[in-house]
Tab-separated table of C-alpha atoms in Angstrom:
chain	number	residue	atom	x	y	z
A	1	ASP	CA	61.917	-16.613	161.230
A	2	TYR	CA	59.880	-18.500	163.822
A	3	PRO	CA	56.133	-19.102	163.501
A	4	GLY	CA	55.654	-20.095	167.122
A	5	SER	CA	54.821	-23.564	165.830
A	6	ALA	CA	54.732	-25.034	169.314
A	7	SER	CA	51.528	-23.179	169.908
A	8	GLY	CA	49.486	-24.897	167.241
A	9	GLN	CA	47.584	-21.618	167.104
A	10	PRO	CA	47.326	-19.855	163.740
A	11	THR	CA	47.253	-16.458	165.434
A	12	GLY	CA	50.125	-16.893	167.877
A	13	LYS	CA	53.299	-14.804	168.111
A	14	LYS	CA	55.608	-14.938	165.121
A	15	TRP	CA	59.093	-13.456	165.294
A	16	THR	CA	62.376	-13.081	163.500
A	17	ALA	CA	65.461	-13.755	165.577
A	18	THR	CA	67.832	-10.787	165.684
A	19	TYR	CA	70.563	-12.506	167.698
A	20	GLY	CA	72.256	-15.879	167.467
A	21	VAL	CA	71.210	-18.432	170.095
A	22	VAL	CA	72.820	-21.638	171.362
A	23	GLY	CA	71.151	-23.878	173.891
A	24	MET	CA	69.786	-27.211	175.048
A	25	CYS	CA	66.882	-28.531	172.993
A	26	ALA	CA	65.331	-31.125	175.316
A	27	PHE	CA	62.174	-31.771	173.272
A	28	GLY	CA	63.493	-32.153	169.728
A	29	LYS	CA	62.505	-28.886	168.038
A	30	ALA	CA	65.148	-26.212	167.633
A	31	GLN	CA	62.994	-23.489	169.207
A	32	TRP	CA	61.927	-25.641	172.177
A	33	LEU	CA	64.881	-24.630	174.333
A	34	THR	CA	65.205	-25.432	178.021
A	35	ASP	CA	68.490	-23.569	178.472
A	36	GLY	CA	70.611	-21.242	176.365
A	37	MET	CA	72.362	-17.956	175.723
A	38	ASN	CA	72.600	-15.477	172.894
A	39	THR	CA	75.343	-13.550	171.150
A	40	GLU	CA	74.545	-10.428	173.195
A	41	GLY	CA	75.369	-12.101	176.506
A	42	VAL	CA	71.882	-12.924	177.795
A	43	SER	CA	71.153	-16.422	179.200
A	44	ALA	CA	67.921	-18.197	180.099
A	45	HIS	CA	67.197	-21.341	182.094
A	46	PHE	CA	63.905	-23.280	182.226
A	47	LEU	CA	63.562	-24.759	185.749
A	48	TYR	CA	60.789	-27.105	186.842
A	49	MET	CA	58.166	-25.613	189.204
A	50	GLN	CA	55.584	-28.226	190.113
A	51	ASN	CA	52.630	-26.825	192.109
A	52	TYR	CA	53.938	-23.250	191.669
A	53	CYS	CA	53.096	-22.484	188.064
A	54	THR	CA	49.857	-21.450	186.347
A	55	TYR	CA	49.952	-20.587	182.641
A	56	GLN	CA	47.271	-18.434	181.065
A	57	GLU	CA	44.769	-19.569	178.471
A	58	PRO	CA	45.575	-18.581	174.872
A	59	LYS	CA	44.097	-15.301	173.747
A	60	ASP	CA	44.177	-16.464	170.119
A	61	ASP	CA	46.000	-13.364	168.992
A	62	ASP	CA	49.566	-12.335	168.240
A	63	THR	CA	50.493	-11.952	171.906
A	64	ASP	CA	50.358	-15.734	172.515
A	65	VAL	CA	53.720	-17.438	173.243
A	66	SER	CA	53.874	-20.941	174.677
A	67	GLU	CA	56.098	-21.660	177.672
A	68	ILE	CA	58.278	-23.991	175.586
A	69	ASP	CA	58.865	-21.277	172.929
A	70	LEU	CA	59.660	-18.588	175.468
A	71	ILE	CA	63.448	-18.981	175.738
A	72	ALA	CA	63.910	-19.007	171.973
A	73	TYR	CA	61.715	-15.907	171.659
A	74	LEU	CA	63.396	-13.884	174.393
A	75	LEU	CA	66.985	-14.835	173.511
A	76	GLY	CA	66.361	-14.324	169.814
A	77	THR	CA	64.933	-10.813	170.244
A	78	CYS	CA	66.403	-9.332	173.435
A	79	LYS	CA	69.922	-8.027	174.037
A	80	SER	CA	69.460	-7.160	177.729
A	81	LEU	CA	67.256	-7.893	180.712
A	82	ASP	CA	65.638	-4.474	180.265
A	83	GLU	CA	64.487	-5.628	176.819
A	84	VAL	CA	63.311	-8.931	178.350
A	85	LYS	CA	61.106	-6.999	180.785
A	86	ALA	CA	59.664	-4.943	177.951
A	87	ALA	CA	59.012	-8.027	175.845
A	88	MET	CA	57.253	-9.853	178.685
A	89	ALA	CA	54.891	-6.891	179.138
A	90	ASP	CA	53.527	-7.456	175.649
A	91	ILE	CA	52.949	-11.231	175.542
A	92	ASN	CA	50.615	-13.834	176.990
A	93	VAL	CA	52.328	-17.063	178.088
A	94	TYR	CA	50.178	-20.166	177.916
A	95	GLY	CA	50.903	-23.862	178.494
A	96	PHE	CA	51.735	-26.256	175.656
A	97	ASP	CA	52.473	-29.995	175.862
A	98	PRO	CA	55.760	-30.750	174.047
A	99	GLY	CA	55.232	-34.496	174.347
A	100	MET	CA	55.235	-35.051	178.105
A	101	GLY	CA	51.463	-35.464	178.385
A	102	PHE	CA	51.176	-32.046	180.034
A	103	ALA	CA	52.593	-28.529	179.837
A	104	PRO	CA	55.739	-28.616	182.005
A	105	PRO	CA	55.408	-26.184	184.929
A	106	ALA	CA	58.456	-23.956	185.151
A	107	HIS	CA	59.937	-20.592	185.877
A	108	LEU	CA	62.667	-18.911	183.850
A	109	LEU	CA	65.883	-17.636	185.359
A	110	MET	CA	67.642	-15.070	183.138
A	111	HIS	CA	70.926	-13.219	183.421
A	112	ASP	CA	72.942	-10.602	181.601
A	113	ALA	CA	76.225	-8.992	182.568
A	114	GLU	CA	74.376	-6.466	184.752
A	115	GLY	CA	72.020	-8.652	186.758
A	116	SER	CA	69.447	-11.449	187.026
A	117	LEU	CA	65.702	-11.912	187.087
A	118	ALA	CA	63.043	-14.631	187.315
A	119	ILE	CA	59.881	-14.969	185.240
A	120	GLU	CA	57.214	-16.786	187.234
A	121	PHE	CA	53.664	-17.805	186.363
A	122	HIS	CA	50.892	-17.035	188.843
A	123	PRO	CA	47.146	-17.596	188.452
A	124	GLU	CA	46.702	-13.861	187.803
A	125	GLY	CA	49.443	-13.801	185.165
A	126	HIS	CA	53.198	-13.881	184.788
A	127	VAL	CA	55.460	-11.840	187.078
A	128	VAL	CA	58.993	-10.616	186.392
A	129	VAL	CA	61.005	-10.501	189.623
A	130	ASP	CA	64.488	-9.020	189.995
A	131	ASN	CA	66.917	-11.549	191.458
A	132	PRO	CA	69.526	-9.739	193.568
A	133	VAL	CA	71.413	-12.918	194.500
A	134	GLY	CA	71.666	-14.362	190.995
A	135	VAL	CA	70.903	-17.974	191.930
A	136	GLY	CA	67.751	-20.068	191.653
A	137	THR	CA	66.442	-23.592	191.913
A	138	ASN	CA	62.839	-24.778	191.790
A	139	PRO	CA	59.692	-24.283	193.982
A	140	PRO	CA	58.473	-22.216	195.617
A	141	TYR	CA	58.510	-18.747	194.041
A	142	LEU	CA	61.728	-16.736	194.193
A	143	PRO	CA	60.586	-14.176	196.849
A	144	TRP	CA	60.078	-17.065	199.317
A	145	HIS	CA	63.639	-18.295	198.753
A	146	LEU	CA	65.018	-14.786	199.298
A	147	THR	CA	63.100	-14.500	202.597
A	148	ASN	CA	64.300	-17.930	203.663
A	149	LEU	CA	67.910	-16.740	203.492
A	150	ASN	CA	67.223	-14.801	206.699
A	151	ASN	CA	67.242	-18.134	208.536
A	152	TYR	CA	70.946	-18.533	207.801
A	153	ILE	CA	72.486	-15.212	208.833
A	154	GLY	CA	75.623	-15.555	210.907
A	155	MET	CA	77.111	-18.352	208.865
A	156	THR	CA	80.621	-17.715	207.689
A	157	ALA	CA	83.489	-19.204	205.751
A	158	ALA	CA	85.780	-18.512	208.713
A	159	VAL	CA	86.470	-21.458	210.982
A	160	PRO	CA	85.424	-20.392	214.511
A	161	GLY	CA	88.186	-20.321	217.095
A	162	PRO	CA	88.119	-22.122	220.443
A	163	GLU	CA	85.824	-20.774	223.159
A	164	MET	CA	85.787	-21.236	226.916
A	165	VAL	CA	82.345	-22.219	228.194
A	166	GLU	CA	81.879	-23.009	231.906
A	167	GLY	CA	85.589	-23.626	232.201
A	168	ILE	CA	85.631	-26.060	229.285
A	169	LYS	CA	87.525	-25.312	226.104
A	170	LEU	CA	85.306	-26.023	223.102
A	171	THR	CA	86.944	-26.382	219.698
A	172	ALA	CA	85.359	-26.805	216.273
A	173	VAL	CA	85.488	-30.412	215.083
A	174	GLY	CA	87.147	-30.081	211.690
A	175	GLN	CA	87.098	-27.464	208.971
A	176	GLY	CA	83.902	-25.875	207.677
A	177	ALA	CA	82.300	-25.366	211.091
A	178	GLY	CA	81.414	-21.801	210.143
A	179	TYR	CA	78.690	-23.237	207.949
A	180	ARG	CA	77.449	-25.855	210.387
A	181	GLY	CA	73.684	-26.085	210.062
A	182	ILE	CA	73.470	-25.290	206.370
A	183	PRO	CA	70.838	-27.593	204.793
A	184	GLY	CA	72.303	-30.570	203.013
A	185	ASP	CA	69.298	-32.260	201.444
A	186	TRP	CA	68.210	-32.091	197.792
A	187	THR	CA	65.001	-30.090	198.147
A	188	PRO	CA	64.905	-26.791	196.160
A	189	PRO	CA	65.023	-24.615	199.319
A	190	ALA	CA	68.128	-26.435	200.593
A	191	ARG	CA	69.854	-26.261	197.214
A	192	PHE	CA	69.038	-22.559	196.942
A	193	VAL	CA	70.704	-21.842	200.282
A	194	ARG	CA	73.787	-23.857	199.360
A	195	ALA	CA	74.054	-22.269	195.933
A	196	PHE	CA	73.761	-18.767	197.423
A	197	THR	CA	76.373	-19.595	200.045
A	198	MET	CA	78.877	-20.909	197.492
A	199	VAL	CA	78.377	-18.008	195.090
A	200	ALA	CA	78.539	-15.393	197.846
A	201	SER	CA	81.749	-16.831	199.277
A	202	SER	CA	83.515	-17.224	195.936
A	203	TYR	CA	86.495	-15.048	195.111
A	204	GLN	CA	86.263	-12.516	192.313
A	205	ALA	CA	87.327	-14.278	189.091
A	206	GLN	CA	90.486	-12.973	187.427
A	207	ASP	CA	89.291	-13.741	183.906
A	208	GLY	CA	86.728	-15.755	181.955
A	209	ASN	CA	88.523	-19.077	182.311
A	210	ASP	CA	88.844	-18.562	186.045
A	211	ALA	CA	85.107	-17.785	186.241
A	212	GLU	CA	84.162	-20.858	184.255
A	213	MET	CA	86.295	-23.137	186.430
A	214	ALA	CA	84.934	-21.651	189.673
A	215	THR	CA	81.371	-22.089	188.384
A	216	LEU	CA	82.085	-25.679	187.412
A	217	HIS	CA	83.276	-26.471	190.922
A	218	ILE	CA	80.148	-24.937	192.395
A	219	LEU	CA	77.813	-26.792	190.042
A	220	ASN	CA	79.537	-30.089	190.814
A	221	ASN	CA	77.817	-29.859	194.215
A	222	PHE	CA	74.422	-30.108	192.522
A	223	ASP	CA	75.075	-32.999	190.162
A	224	ILE	CA	72.431	-35.583	191.144
A	225	PRO	CA	73.446	-39.190	190.355
A	226	ALA	CA	71.026	-42.011	189.596
A	227	GLY	CA	69.501	-43.622	192.676
A	228	LEU	CA	69.633	-40.577	194.956
A	229	ILE	CA	66.124	-39.260	194.197
A	230	GLN	CA	63.329	-41.589	193.087
A	231	GLU	CA	59.659	-40.997	192.439
A	232	ALA	CA	56.892	-43.260	191.180
A	233	GLY	CA	56.498	-43.413	187.401
A	234	PRO	CA	53.253	-43.944	185.472
A	235	ASP	CA	53.533	-47.696	186.007
A	236	GLY	CA	54.240	-47.327	189.717
A	237	LYS	CA	57.893	-48.265	189.355
A	238	PRO	CA	60.544	-45.868	190.715
A	239	VAL	CA	62.026	-43.387	188.267
A	240	ASP	CA	65.364	-41.773	188.959
A	241	GLU	CA	65.631	-37.995	188.911
A	242	ILE	CA	69.077	-37.108	187.670
A	243	THR	CA	71.026	-34.101	186.440
A	244	ASP	CA	70.749	-34.553	182.664
A	245	TYR	CA	73.159	-31.782	181.845
A	246	LEU	CA	75.212	-28.972	183.325
A	247	THR	CA	75.690	-25.653	181.552
A	248	ILE	CA	77.760	-22.503	182.127
A	249	SER	CA	77.029	-19.325	180.228
A	250	ASN	CA	80.059	-17.055	180.000
A	251	LEU	CA	78.121	-13.890	179.236
A	252	THR	CA	81.074	-11.627	178.516
A	253	GLY	CA	83.287	-14.214	176.846
A	254	LYS	CA	80.298	-15.465	174.758
A	255	ARG	CA	81.050	-19.110	175.552
A	256	TYR	CA	78.450	-21.798	176.275
A	257	VAL	CA	79.937	-24.627	178.332
A	258	TYR	CA	78.166	-27.906	178.884
A	259	ARG	CA	78.524	-31.424	180.273
A	260	THR	CA	76.033	-34.291	180.096
A	261	HIS	CA	75.059	-36.988	182.570
A	262	GLY	CA	76.588	-39.779	180.487
A	263	ASP	CA	79.825	-38.005	179.546
A	264	SER	CA	81.756	-35.933	182.062
A	265	THR	CA	83.854	-34.334	179.347
A	266	VAL	CA	83.372	-30.572	179.542
A	267	ARG	CA	82.676	-29.070	176.110
A	268	VAL	CA	82.315	-25.473	174.944
A	269	VAL	CA	80.607	-23.628	172.113
A	270	ASP	CA	82.257	-20.329	171.182
A	271	LEU	CA	79.401	-18.099	170.035
A	272	SER	CA	81.823	-15.650	168.401
A	273	SER	CA	82.818	-18.302	165.869
A	274	THR	CA	79.457	-20.083	165.487
A	275	ASP	CA	77.595	-20.010	162.146
A	276	PHE	CA	74.099	-18.639	162.862
A	277	SER	CA	72.988	-18.504	159.233
A	278	SER	CA	70.670	-21.483	159.720
A	279	THR	CA	68.736	-23.188	162.492
A	280	ARG	CA	69.847	-26.713	163.347
A	281	VAL	CA	69.642	-29.369	166.057
A	282	ILE	CA	72.791	-31.328	166.788
A	283	PRO	CA	72.239	-34.537	168.812
A	284	ILE	CA	74.323	-34.918	171.970
A	285	ASP	CA	75.137	-38.425	173.115
A	286	THR	CA	74.153	-38.375	176.791
A	287	THR	CA	74.815	-42.047	177.495
A	288	GLU	CA	78.286	-42.884	176.207
A	289	PHE	CA	81.244	-41.777	178.315
A	290	GLY	CA	84.153	-40.510	176.275
A	291	GLY	CA	86.538	-42.329	178.579
A	292	PHE	CA	89.162	-41.271	181.088
A	293	THR	CA	92.447	-39.959	179.715
A	294	PRO	CA	95.245	-42.468	180.344
A	295	THR	CA	98.348	-41.210	182.145
A	296	THR	CA	101.671	-42.997	182.202
A	297	ILE	CA	103.605	-42.857	185.480
């Protein structure tokens, strides 16, 4: 049972979880999830959306769910994206500060075995958008990213062959020339295009392990190390933006795979053998590296 305690509102949404949920609890409370999946094969991901997120004011009734409770609510009560859509039609999402000094602006990306969607928060209310490409990053809203893909038609995994131009033979300089011009910076639009390109060009996985490994290789391209992106902190000093963790949700195999910034060891939670009889938070050491495995040659 969850009282929606993040809300601090006595009349907010209360719910009983029907399905087991595993995820990343970035703010300390078990129901304040920023990433996760459930035993029915639905996953949810809380992605930062500065300047493109407006939560509603609380209505002070049982439709109120805070943004930081939303993943726990949807994963605990929905077994498909169709049920997610129905649930979103009956709630009011408002902003709650989980200790950051403000309500973190975000959108939710959600997946099941049949498809993907995004839940985004506009001034007039939240919007559920089908996501035909299955990838997402950060601002702006998803429809903009989908339109932006039109700027990159014609790119291909095939290395272009030599061409004769004005009597001169022109040959691609190295492999990968079919994608020359793809954006390489770390802005959300650039990362969206790269993620779409990598997913679209991937081979069909043979099994769950194959899918997990292919996904890991793709996500490695978006692992941001310290020093690459810096912004001014409250004291004016630069603060590194890093990739705190990486997760893979195997929706059919019911496996939740993760890796943290401080430990590159890839770990997995098998939801089929997880005890969901109680709610608990298990600390993850994100600073100590487990060490490289020695090899004798």
